XYZ file of C-alpha atoms in Angstrom:
571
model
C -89.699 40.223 -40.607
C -87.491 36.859 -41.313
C -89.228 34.391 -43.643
C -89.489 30.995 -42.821
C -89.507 28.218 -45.937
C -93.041 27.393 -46.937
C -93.470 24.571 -45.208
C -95.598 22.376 -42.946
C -93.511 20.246 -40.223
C -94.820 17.343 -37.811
C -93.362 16.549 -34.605
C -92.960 12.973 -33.960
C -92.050 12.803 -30.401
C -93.154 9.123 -29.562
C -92.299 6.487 -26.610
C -89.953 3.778 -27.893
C -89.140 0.406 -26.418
C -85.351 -0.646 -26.454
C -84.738 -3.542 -29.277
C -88.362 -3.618 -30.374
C -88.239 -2.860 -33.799
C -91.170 -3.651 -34.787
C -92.948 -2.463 -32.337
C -90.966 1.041 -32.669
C -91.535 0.670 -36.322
C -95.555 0.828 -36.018
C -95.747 4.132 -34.178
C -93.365 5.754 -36.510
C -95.930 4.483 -39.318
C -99.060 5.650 -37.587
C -97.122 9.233 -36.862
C -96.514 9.060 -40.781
C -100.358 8.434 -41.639
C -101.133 11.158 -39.334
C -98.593 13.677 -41.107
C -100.149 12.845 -44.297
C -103.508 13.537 -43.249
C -102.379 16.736 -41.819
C -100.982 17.305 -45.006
C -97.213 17.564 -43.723
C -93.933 18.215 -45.523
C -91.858 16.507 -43.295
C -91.944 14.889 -39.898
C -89.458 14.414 -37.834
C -88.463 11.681 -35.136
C -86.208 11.587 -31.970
C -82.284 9.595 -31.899
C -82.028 5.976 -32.751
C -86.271 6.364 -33.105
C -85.950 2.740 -34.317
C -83.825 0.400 -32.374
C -84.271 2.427 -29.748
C -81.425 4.729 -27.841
C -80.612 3.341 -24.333
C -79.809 -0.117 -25.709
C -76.191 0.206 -24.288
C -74.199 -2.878 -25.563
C -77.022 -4.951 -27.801
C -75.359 -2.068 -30.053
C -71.896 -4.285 -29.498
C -73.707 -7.325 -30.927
C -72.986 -8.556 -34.379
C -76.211 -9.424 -34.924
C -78.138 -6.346 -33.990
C -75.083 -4.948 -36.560
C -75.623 -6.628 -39.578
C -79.592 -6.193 -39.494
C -79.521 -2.103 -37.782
C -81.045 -0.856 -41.487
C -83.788 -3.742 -42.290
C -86.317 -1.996 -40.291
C -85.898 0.979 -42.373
C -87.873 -0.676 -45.509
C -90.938 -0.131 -44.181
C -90.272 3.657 -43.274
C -89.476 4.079 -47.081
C -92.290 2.983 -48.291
C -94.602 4.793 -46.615
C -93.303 8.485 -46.837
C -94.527 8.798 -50.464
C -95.714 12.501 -50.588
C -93.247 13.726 -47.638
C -89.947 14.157 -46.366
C -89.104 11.948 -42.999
C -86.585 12.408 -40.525
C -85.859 9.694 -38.556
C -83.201 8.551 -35.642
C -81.345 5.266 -36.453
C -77.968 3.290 -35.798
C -76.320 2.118 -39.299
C -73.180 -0.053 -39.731
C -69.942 1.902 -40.848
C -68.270 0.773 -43.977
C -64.768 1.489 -42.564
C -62.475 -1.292 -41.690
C -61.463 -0.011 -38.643
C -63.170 1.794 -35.486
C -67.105 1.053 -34.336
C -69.012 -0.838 -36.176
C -71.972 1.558 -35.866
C -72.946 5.320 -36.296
C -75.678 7.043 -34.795
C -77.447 8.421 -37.704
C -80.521 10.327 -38.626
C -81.964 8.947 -41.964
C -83.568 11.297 -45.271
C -86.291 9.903 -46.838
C -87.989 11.702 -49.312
C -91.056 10.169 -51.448
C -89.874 6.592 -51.036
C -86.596 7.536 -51.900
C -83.301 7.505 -48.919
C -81.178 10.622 -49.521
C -78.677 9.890 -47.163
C -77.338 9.903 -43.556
C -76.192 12.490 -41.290
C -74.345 11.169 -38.706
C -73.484 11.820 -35.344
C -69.749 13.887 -35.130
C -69.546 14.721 -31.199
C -70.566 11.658 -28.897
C -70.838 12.183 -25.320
C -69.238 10.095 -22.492
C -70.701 12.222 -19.516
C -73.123 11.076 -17.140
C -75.974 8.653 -18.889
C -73.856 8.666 -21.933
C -71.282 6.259 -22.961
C -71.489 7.142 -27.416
C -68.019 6.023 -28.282
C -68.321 3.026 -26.606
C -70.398 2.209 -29.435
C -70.599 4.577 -32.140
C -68.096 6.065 -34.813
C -68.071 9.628 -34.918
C -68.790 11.461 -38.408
C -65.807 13.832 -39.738
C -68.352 15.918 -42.659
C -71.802 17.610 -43.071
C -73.592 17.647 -45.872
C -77.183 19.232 -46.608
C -80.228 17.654 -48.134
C -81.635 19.620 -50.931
C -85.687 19.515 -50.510
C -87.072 21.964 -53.241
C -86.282 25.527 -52.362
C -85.034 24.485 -48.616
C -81.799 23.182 -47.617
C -82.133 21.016 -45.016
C -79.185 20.300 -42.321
C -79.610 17.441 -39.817
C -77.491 17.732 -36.253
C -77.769 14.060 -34.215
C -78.690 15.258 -30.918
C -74.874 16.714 -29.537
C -74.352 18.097 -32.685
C -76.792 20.911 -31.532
C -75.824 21.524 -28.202
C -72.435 23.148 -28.174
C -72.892 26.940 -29.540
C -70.241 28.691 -28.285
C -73.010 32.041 -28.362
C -74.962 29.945 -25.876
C -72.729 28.254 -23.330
C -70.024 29.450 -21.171
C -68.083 26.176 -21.281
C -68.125 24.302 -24.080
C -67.120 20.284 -24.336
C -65.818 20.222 -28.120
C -64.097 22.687 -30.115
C -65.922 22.102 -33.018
C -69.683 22.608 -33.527
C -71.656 20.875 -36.260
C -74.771 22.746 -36.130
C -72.786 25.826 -37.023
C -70.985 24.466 -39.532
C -74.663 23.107 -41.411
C -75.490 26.691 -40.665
C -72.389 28.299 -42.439
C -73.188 25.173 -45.616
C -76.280 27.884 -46.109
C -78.983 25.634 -44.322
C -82.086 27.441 -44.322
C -84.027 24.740 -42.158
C -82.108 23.220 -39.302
C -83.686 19.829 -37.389
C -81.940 18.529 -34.341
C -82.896 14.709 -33.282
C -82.776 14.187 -29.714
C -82.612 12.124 -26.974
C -82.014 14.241 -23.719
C -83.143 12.820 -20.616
C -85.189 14.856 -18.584
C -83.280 16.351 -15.330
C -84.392 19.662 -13.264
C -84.698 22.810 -15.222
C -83.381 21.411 -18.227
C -86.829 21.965 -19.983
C -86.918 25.536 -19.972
C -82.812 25.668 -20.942
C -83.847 23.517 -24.209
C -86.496 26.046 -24.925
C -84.167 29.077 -24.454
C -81.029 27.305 -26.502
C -83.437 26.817 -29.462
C -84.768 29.889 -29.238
C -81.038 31.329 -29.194
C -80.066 29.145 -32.168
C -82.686 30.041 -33.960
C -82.614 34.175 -33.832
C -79.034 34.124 -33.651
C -79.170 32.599 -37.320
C -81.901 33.806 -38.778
C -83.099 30.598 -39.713
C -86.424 28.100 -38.249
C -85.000 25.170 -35.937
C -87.000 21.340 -35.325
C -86.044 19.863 -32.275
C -87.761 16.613 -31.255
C -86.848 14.898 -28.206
C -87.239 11.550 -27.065
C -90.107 10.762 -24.316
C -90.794 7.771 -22.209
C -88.704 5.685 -19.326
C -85.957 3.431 -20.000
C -85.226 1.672 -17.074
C -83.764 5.342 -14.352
C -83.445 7.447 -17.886
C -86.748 9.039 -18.067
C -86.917 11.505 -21.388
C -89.323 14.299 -21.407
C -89.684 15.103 -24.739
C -91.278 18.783 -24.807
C -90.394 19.242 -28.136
C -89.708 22.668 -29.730
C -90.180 24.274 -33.274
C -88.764 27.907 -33.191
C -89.129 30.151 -36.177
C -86.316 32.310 -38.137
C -87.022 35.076 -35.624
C -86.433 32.731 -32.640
C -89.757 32.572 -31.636
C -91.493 29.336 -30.650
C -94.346 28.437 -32.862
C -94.865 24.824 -31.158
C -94.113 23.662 -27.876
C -94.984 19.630 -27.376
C -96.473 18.424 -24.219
C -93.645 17.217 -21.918
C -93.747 13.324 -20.416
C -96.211 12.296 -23.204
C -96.463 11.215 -27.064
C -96.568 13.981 -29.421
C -97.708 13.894 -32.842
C -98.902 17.496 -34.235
C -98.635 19.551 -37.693
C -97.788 23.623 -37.598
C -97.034 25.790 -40.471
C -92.933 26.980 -39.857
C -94.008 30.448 -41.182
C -97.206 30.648 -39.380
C -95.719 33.407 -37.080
C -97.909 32.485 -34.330
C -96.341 31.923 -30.697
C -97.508 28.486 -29.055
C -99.250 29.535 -25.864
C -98.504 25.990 -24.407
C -95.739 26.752 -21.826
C -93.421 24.032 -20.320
C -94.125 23.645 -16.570
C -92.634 26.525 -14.314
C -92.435 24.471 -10.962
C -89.912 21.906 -10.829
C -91.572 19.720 -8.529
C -94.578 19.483 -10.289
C -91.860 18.293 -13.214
C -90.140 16.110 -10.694
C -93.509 14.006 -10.115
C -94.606 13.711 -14.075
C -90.874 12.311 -14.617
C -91.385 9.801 -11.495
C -94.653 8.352 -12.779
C -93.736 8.160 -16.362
C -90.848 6.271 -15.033
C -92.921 3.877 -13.173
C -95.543 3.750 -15.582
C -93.134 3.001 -18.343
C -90.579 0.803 -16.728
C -93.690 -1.755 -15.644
C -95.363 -1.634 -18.815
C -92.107 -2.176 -20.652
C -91.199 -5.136 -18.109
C -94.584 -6.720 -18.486
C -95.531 -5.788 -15.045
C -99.434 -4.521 -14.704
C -99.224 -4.469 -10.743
C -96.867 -3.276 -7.970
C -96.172 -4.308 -4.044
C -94.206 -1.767 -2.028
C -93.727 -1.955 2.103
C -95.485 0.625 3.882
C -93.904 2.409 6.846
C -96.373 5.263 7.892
C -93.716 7.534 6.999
C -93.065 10.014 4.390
C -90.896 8.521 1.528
C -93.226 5.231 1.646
C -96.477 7.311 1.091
C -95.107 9.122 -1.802
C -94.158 6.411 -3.246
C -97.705 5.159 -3.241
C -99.144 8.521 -4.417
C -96.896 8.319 -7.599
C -97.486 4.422 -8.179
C -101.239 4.444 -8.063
C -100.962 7.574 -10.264
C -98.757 5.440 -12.928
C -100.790 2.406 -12.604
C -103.679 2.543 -10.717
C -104.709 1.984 -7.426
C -106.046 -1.026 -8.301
C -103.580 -2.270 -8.911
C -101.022 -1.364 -6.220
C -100.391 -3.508 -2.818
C -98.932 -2.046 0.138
C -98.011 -4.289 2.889
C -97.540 -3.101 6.289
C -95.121 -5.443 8.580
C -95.066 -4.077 11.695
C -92.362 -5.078 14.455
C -92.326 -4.868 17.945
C -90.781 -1.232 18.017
C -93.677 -0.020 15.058
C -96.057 2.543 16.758
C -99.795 1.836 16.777
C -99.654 5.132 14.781
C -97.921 4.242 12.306
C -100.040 1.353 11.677
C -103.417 3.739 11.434
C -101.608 6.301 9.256
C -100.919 3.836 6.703
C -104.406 2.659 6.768
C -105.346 5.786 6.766
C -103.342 6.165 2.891
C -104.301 3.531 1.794
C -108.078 5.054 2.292
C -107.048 8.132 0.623
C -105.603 6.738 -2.302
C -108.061 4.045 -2.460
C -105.426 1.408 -2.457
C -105.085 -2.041 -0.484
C -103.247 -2.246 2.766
C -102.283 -5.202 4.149
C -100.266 -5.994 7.316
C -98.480 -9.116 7.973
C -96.435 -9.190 11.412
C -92.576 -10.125 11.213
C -92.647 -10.269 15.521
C -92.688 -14.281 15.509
C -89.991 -14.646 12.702
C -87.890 -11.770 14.285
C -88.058 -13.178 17.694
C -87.047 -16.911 16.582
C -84.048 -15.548 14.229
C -82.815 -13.162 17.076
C -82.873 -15.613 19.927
C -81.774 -18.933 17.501
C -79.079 -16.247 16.161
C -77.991 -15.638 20.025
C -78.882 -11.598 19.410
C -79.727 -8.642 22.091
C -83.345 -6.896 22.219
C -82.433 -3.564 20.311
C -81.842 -1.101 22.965
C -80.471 2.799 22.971
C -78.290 2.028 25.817
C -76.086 -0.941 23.939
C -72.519 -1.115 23.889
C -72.194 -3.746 21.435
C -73.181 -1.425 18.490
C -72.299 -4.256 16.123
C -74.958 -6.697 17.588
C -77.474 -3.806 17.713
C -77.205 -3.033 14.457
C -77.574 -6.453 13.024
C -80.807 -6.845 15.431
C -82.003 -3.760 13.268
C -81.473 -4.874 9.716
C -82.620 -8.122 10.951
C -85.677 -6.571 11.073
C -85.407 -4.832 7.858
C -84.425 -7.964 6.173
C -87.540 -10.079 7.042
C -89.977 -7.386 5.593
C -87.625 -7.563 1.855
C -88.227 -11.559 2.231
C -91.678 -10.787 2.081
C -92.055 -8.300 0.022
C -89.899 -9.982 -2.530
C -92.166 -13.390 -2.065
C -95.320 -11.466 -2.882
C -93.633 -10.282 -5.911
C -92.674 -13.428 -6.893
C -96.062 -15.267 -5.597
C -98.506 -12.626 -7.374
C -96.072 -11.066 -10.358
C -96.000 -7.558 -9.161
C -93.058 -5.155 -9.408
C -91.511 -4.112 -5.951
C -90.899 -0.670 -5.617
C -88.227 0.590 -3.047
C -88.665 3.621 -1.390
C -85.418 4.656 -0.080
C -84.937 8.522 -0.535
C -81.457 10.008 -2.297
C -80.862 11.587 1.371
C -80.190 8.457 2.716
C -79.019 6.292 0.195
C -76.292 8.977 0.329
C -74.945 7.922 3.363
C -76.154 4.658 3.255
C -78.564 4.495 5.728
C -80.472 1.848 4.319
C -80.224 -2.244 4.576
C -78.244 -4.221 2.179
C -81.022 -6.695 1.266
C -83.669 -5.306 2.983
C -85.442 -2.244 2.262
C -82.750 -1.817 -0.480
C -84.940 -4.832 -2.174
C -86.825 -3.975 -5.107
C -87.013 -3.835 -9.324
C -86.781 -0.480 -9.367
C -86.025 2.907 -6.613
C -88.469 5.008 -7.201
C -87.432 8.243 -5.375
C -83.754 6.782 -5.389
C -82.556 10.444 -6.889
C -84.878 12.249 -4.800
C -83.906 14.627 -1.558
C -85.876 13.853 1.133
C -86.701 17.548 1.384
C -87.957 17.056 -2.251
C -90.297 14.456 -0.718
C -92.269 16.767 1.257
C -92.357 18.963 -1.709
C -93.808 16.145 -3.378
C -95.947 15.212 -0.755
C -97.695 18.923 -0.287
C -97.995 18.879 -3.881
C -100.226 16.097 -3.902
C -101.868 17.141 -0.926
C -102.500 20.789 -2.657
C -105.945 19.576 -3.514
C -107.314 17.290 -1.220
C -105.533 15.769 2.044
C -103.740 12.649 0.121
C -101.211 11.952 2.335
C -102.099 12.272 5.811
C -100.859 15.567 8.071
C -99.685 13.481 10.453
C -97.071 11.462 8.141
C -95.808 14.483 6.955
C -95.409 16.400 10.184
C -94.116 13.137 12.148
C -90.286 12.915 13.028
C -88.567 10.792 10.619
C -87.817 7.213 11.875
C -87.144 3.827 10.795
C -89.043 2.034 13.964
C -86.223 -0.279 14.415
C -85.587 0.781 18.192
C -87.302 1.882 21.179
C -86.969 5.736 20.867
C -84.937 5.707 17.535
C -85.055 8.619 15.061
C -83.292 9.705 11.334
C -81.731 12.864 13.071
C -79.762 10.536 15.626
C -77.949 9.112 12.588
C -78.331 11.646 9.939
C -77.531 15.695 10.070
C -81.189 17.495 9.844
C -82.120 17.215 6.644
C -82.784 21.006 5.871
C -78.567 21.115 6.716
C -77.883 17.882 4.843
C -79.541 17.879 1.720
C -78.246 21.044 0.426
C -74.673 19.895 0.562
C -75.548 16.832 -1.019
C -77.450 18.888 -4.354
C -74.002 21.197 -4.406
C -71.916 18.069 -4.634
C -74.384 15.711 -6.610
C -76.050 18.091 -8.981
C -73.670 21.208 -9.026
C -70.288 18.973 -8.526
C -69.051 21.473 -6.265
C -65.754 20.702 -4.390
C -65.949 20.767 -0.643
C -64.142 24.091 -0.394
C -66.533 25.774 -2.866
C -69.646 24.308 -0.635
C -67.971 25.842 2.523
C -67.840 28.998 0.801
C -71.270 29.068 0.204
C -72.293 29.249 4.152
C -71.745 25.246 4.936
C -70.090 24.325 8.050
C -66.545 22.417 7.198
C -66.391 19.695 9.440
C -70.879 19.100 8.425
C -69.306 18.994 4.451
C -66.361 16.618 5.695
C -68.256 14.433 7.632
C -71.256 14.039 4.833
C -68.966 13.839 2.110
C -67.004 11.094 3.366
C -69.712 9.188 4.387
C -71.219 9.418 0.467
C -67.732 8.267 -0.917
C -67.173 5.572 2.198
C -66.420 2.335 0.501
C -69.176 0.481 2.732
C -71.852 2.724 1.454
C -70.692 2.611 -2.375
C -70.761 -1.158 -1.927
C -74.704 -0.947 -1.034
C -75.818 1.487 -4.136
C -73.587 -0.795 -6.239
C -76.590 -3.010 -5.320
C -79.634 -0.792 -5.560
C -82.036 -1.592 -8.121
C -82.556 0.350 -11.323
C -83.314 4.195 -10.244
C -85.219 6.953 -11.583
C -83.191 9.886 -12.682
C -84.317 13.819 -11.966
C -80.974 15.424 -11.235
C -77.663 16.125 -12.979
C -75.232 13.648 -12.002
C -77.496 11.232 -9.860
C -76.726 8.295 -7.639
C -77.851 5.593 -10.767
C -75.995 4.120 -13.926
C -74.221 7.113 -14.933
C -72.184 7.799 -11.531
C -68.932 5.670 -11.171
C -66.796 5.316 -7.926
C -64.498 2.574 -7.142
C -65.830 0.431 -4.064
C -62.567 -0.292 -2.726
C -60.145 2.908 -2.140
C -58.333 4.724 0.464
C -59.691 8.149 -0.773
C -61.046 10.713 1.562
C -62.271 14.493 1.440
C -60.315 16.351 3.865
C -58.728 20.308 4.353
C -56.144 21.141 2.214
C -53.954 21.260 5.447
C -54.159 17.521 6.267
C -52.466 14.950 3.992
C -53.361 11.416 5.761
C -55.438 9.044 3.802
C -57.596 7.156 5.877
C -59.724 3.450 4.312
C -63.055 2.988 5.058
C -64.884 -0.122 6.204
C -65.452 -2.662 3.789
């Protein structure tokens, strides 16, 4: 049996707040006084643990510069008795390059050994490292006693060439702290939760660690930052690979375990992605109010599907209490839509409201010269600004109820649609943040029986209604939009997968249904609108949010290899 070193290790997996130092600073110092009374060797902390690792260009700013290591004081003087790991950014000493690495401190008994920094610093997705940090070119190890510690920042872990099939670097750090004779190897993370990714983490430690014989730390971020939420579910593995500690995903984790205890955590990370799907979503809600100073939220209720799961995972991340739907039915809204939004708000316990936009839409239309909305149109310009009209008057007042009472607006536009942008540019595209932005609509009814697994939640007859926005007499989704069971696989192959469109038609799609779909996601009219959506949680590899980047004007256009023509779309 491989021997661990004799030594007792805390996770520190705690919820940090962008630029709040101080703040960040405290729970690091209450995770310390817990360590201690656990009687802890070390304890380790997530990336930039102190300033805080989405901070994106504050990280540009000379001031934030000059001051990145006074925080770091305090830390030192309170690890008397134990070793601390801990995630920070540090100015470089180099005249040329960043101004900044991304650095895990060593502090040992009040005393800083040194730095490892950061060597490989992605620019994929969420990430944008060399924007802002300079990359490290050496390892070193910390001696602690008998144990040689090695610290990887984060990538510096994640490209073992035993593990992956692709690799992004040629080099990998971890291996070469590894080959330096580490015999205790911590990784600092901060790797935003996405679907499945849990259980990879667990089985890429677990590699790591068996493959070299030697007990592996890995403490992840957790909270929301703005759409990045971060999961945490931290691992400790053991020199045989096996995972003596497991940390609670989507919560703070501070906990003490013995690396050579040889006993396997029975915690397991959760085995049903959807259930994962809704922890991320309210975290994210939870997290980005809190952290905005919001304690209440306001969201427009349909009677459909995406706008009650939004209100199941808002009052579960703040309280029903303190949530506010507001029903604003038109002329073309159903009586039964009206009742099964009532009937939710019941349910969930939450207030419903409804406040009428007939008189204001009726003035606007006829002062704006504009046709009743009617199936049979031929002016489909006319009839679709008589639609968003509609749309538009419920964002002007949802977005004065925000303003008038100080509650966050949540928009509840699903990934299927903002896709191919059908949604309204200023109306229901209003909000502070999209809260199932990055969700499929199919993903919604997932998330809707799950919440329904229990007790009825959300009503049977909002989830087994056709889909429709209730802007015309006899309108429906499926008139505008493929059926979603045919649509929103195509969209996860070319979102989440990246597949090309010839690789999705090989997997059983029908060309001219990838064609069509795909060219409506990259049209330059629809780009222009999620340009404009508001912050947006992240669940998926390569979502629509922050980290996707397309050009709003272009001539570019999916099409079989066969045809040539570029063709613009409407601006």
């Amino acid at each position: 049996m491989l021997k661990s070193p004799q030594m007792r290790v805390t996770i520190g997996q705690i919820n940090t707040t962008n630029g709040d130092c101080d703040g960040n600073v405290a729970r690091i110092l209450e995770a310390i006084e817990q360590a201690k009374k656990e009687s802890s060797d070390l304890v380790v902390f997530p990336e930039i643990t102190i300033q805080g690792y989405t901070s994106f260009d504050w990280f540009l700013d000379p001031d934030v510069v000059r001051s990145a290591l006074d925080p770091l004081n305090k830390i030192i003087d309170a690890t008397e008795g134990l070793t601390v790991v801990v995630g920070t950014v540090r100015p470089s000493d180099q005249s040329t390059g960043r101004r900044l690495y991304n650095s895990a401190a060593v502090i040992r008994n009040r005393a800083l050994l040194g730095y490892a920094d950061k060597t490989l610093l992605p620019e994929y997705d969420v990430f944008d490292d060399p924007r802002y940090f300079e990359p490290a070119h050496e390892r070193r190890l910390f001696n602690l006693d008998e144990t040689k510690l090695g610290v990887a920042v984060c990538e510096d872990f994640w490209n073992d060439k035993t593990f992956w099939k692709q690799r992004l670097y040629a080099n990998d750090p971890a291996e070469e702290l590894i080959q330096l004779g580490a015999n205790l190897l911590v990784s600092i993370n901060a790797s935003p939760f996405n679907k499945g990714k849990m259980g990879m983490r667990c089985e890429m430690v677990s590699h790591r660690a068996k493959t070299s014989r030697l007990p592996i730390v890995f403490v992840n971020l957790v909270g929301g930052n703005d759409g990045i939420v971060f999961d945490g579910a931290s691992i400790i593995a053991d020199a045989e690979g096996k995972i003596i500690m497991q940390a609670p995903p989507f919560e703070e984790f501070i906990s003490t375990v013995d690396l050579n205890c040889g006993t396997p955590d029975t915690r397991c990370l959760p085995g049903d992605d959807i259930a994962s799907v809704r922890q991320a979503l309210v975290l994210g809600v939870r997290d980005y109010a809190r952290k905005n100073g919001f304690t209440k939220a306001v969201f427009g209720s349909s009677g459909g599907i995406d706008s009650a799961v939004v209100a199941a995972l808002a009052c579960e991340a703040l309280g029903a209490e303190n949530v506010l739907a507001v029903m604003m039915p038109s002329p073309y809204t159903s009586r039964a839509s009206i009742e099964d939004s009532n009937e939710l708000g019941k349910n969930l316990r939450m207030k419903v409201i409804e406040k009428p936009i007939n008189v204001a839409f009726d003035a606007l239309r006829k002062e704006l010269n504009l046709p009743e909305p009617s199936p049979d149109t031929s002016n489909r310009a006319a009839e679709n600004a008589v639609e968003n009209l509609q749309s538009r008057l419920r964002g002007n007042v949802l977005m004065t109820i925000s303003n008038a009472e100080n509650r966050l607006l949540l928009s509840t536009g699903n990934k299927s649609e903002l896709a191919l942008g059908y949604c309204t540019l200023y109306g229901d595209t209003n909000g502070g943040l999209a809260v199932i932005g990055d969700v499929l609509k199919t993903e919604v009814y997932e998330l809707a029986r799950l919440y329904n697994r229990e007790r009825e939640v959300i009503p049977l007859s909002i989830i087994d209604k056709r889909p429709s926005a209730e802007l015309a007499p006899g309108q429906f989704d499926d008139q505008s939009l493929p059926p979603y069971d045919k649509l929103d696989p195509i969209l996860k192959l070319y979102f989440e997968q990246k597949e090309s469109p010839d690789e999705i038609i090989a997997a059983g799609h029908d060309p001219s249904l990838v064609f069509d779909i795909l060219n409506r996601v990259e049209s330059p009219a629809n780009e222009f609108k999620r340009r404009q959506l508001p912050p947006t949680l992240i669940i998926s590899r390569n979502a629509i949010g922050i980290g996707r980047r397309r050009p709003v004007s272009h001539r570019y256009r999916r099409q079989p290899k066969t045809s040539r023509v570029g063709q613009a779309g409407p601006t």
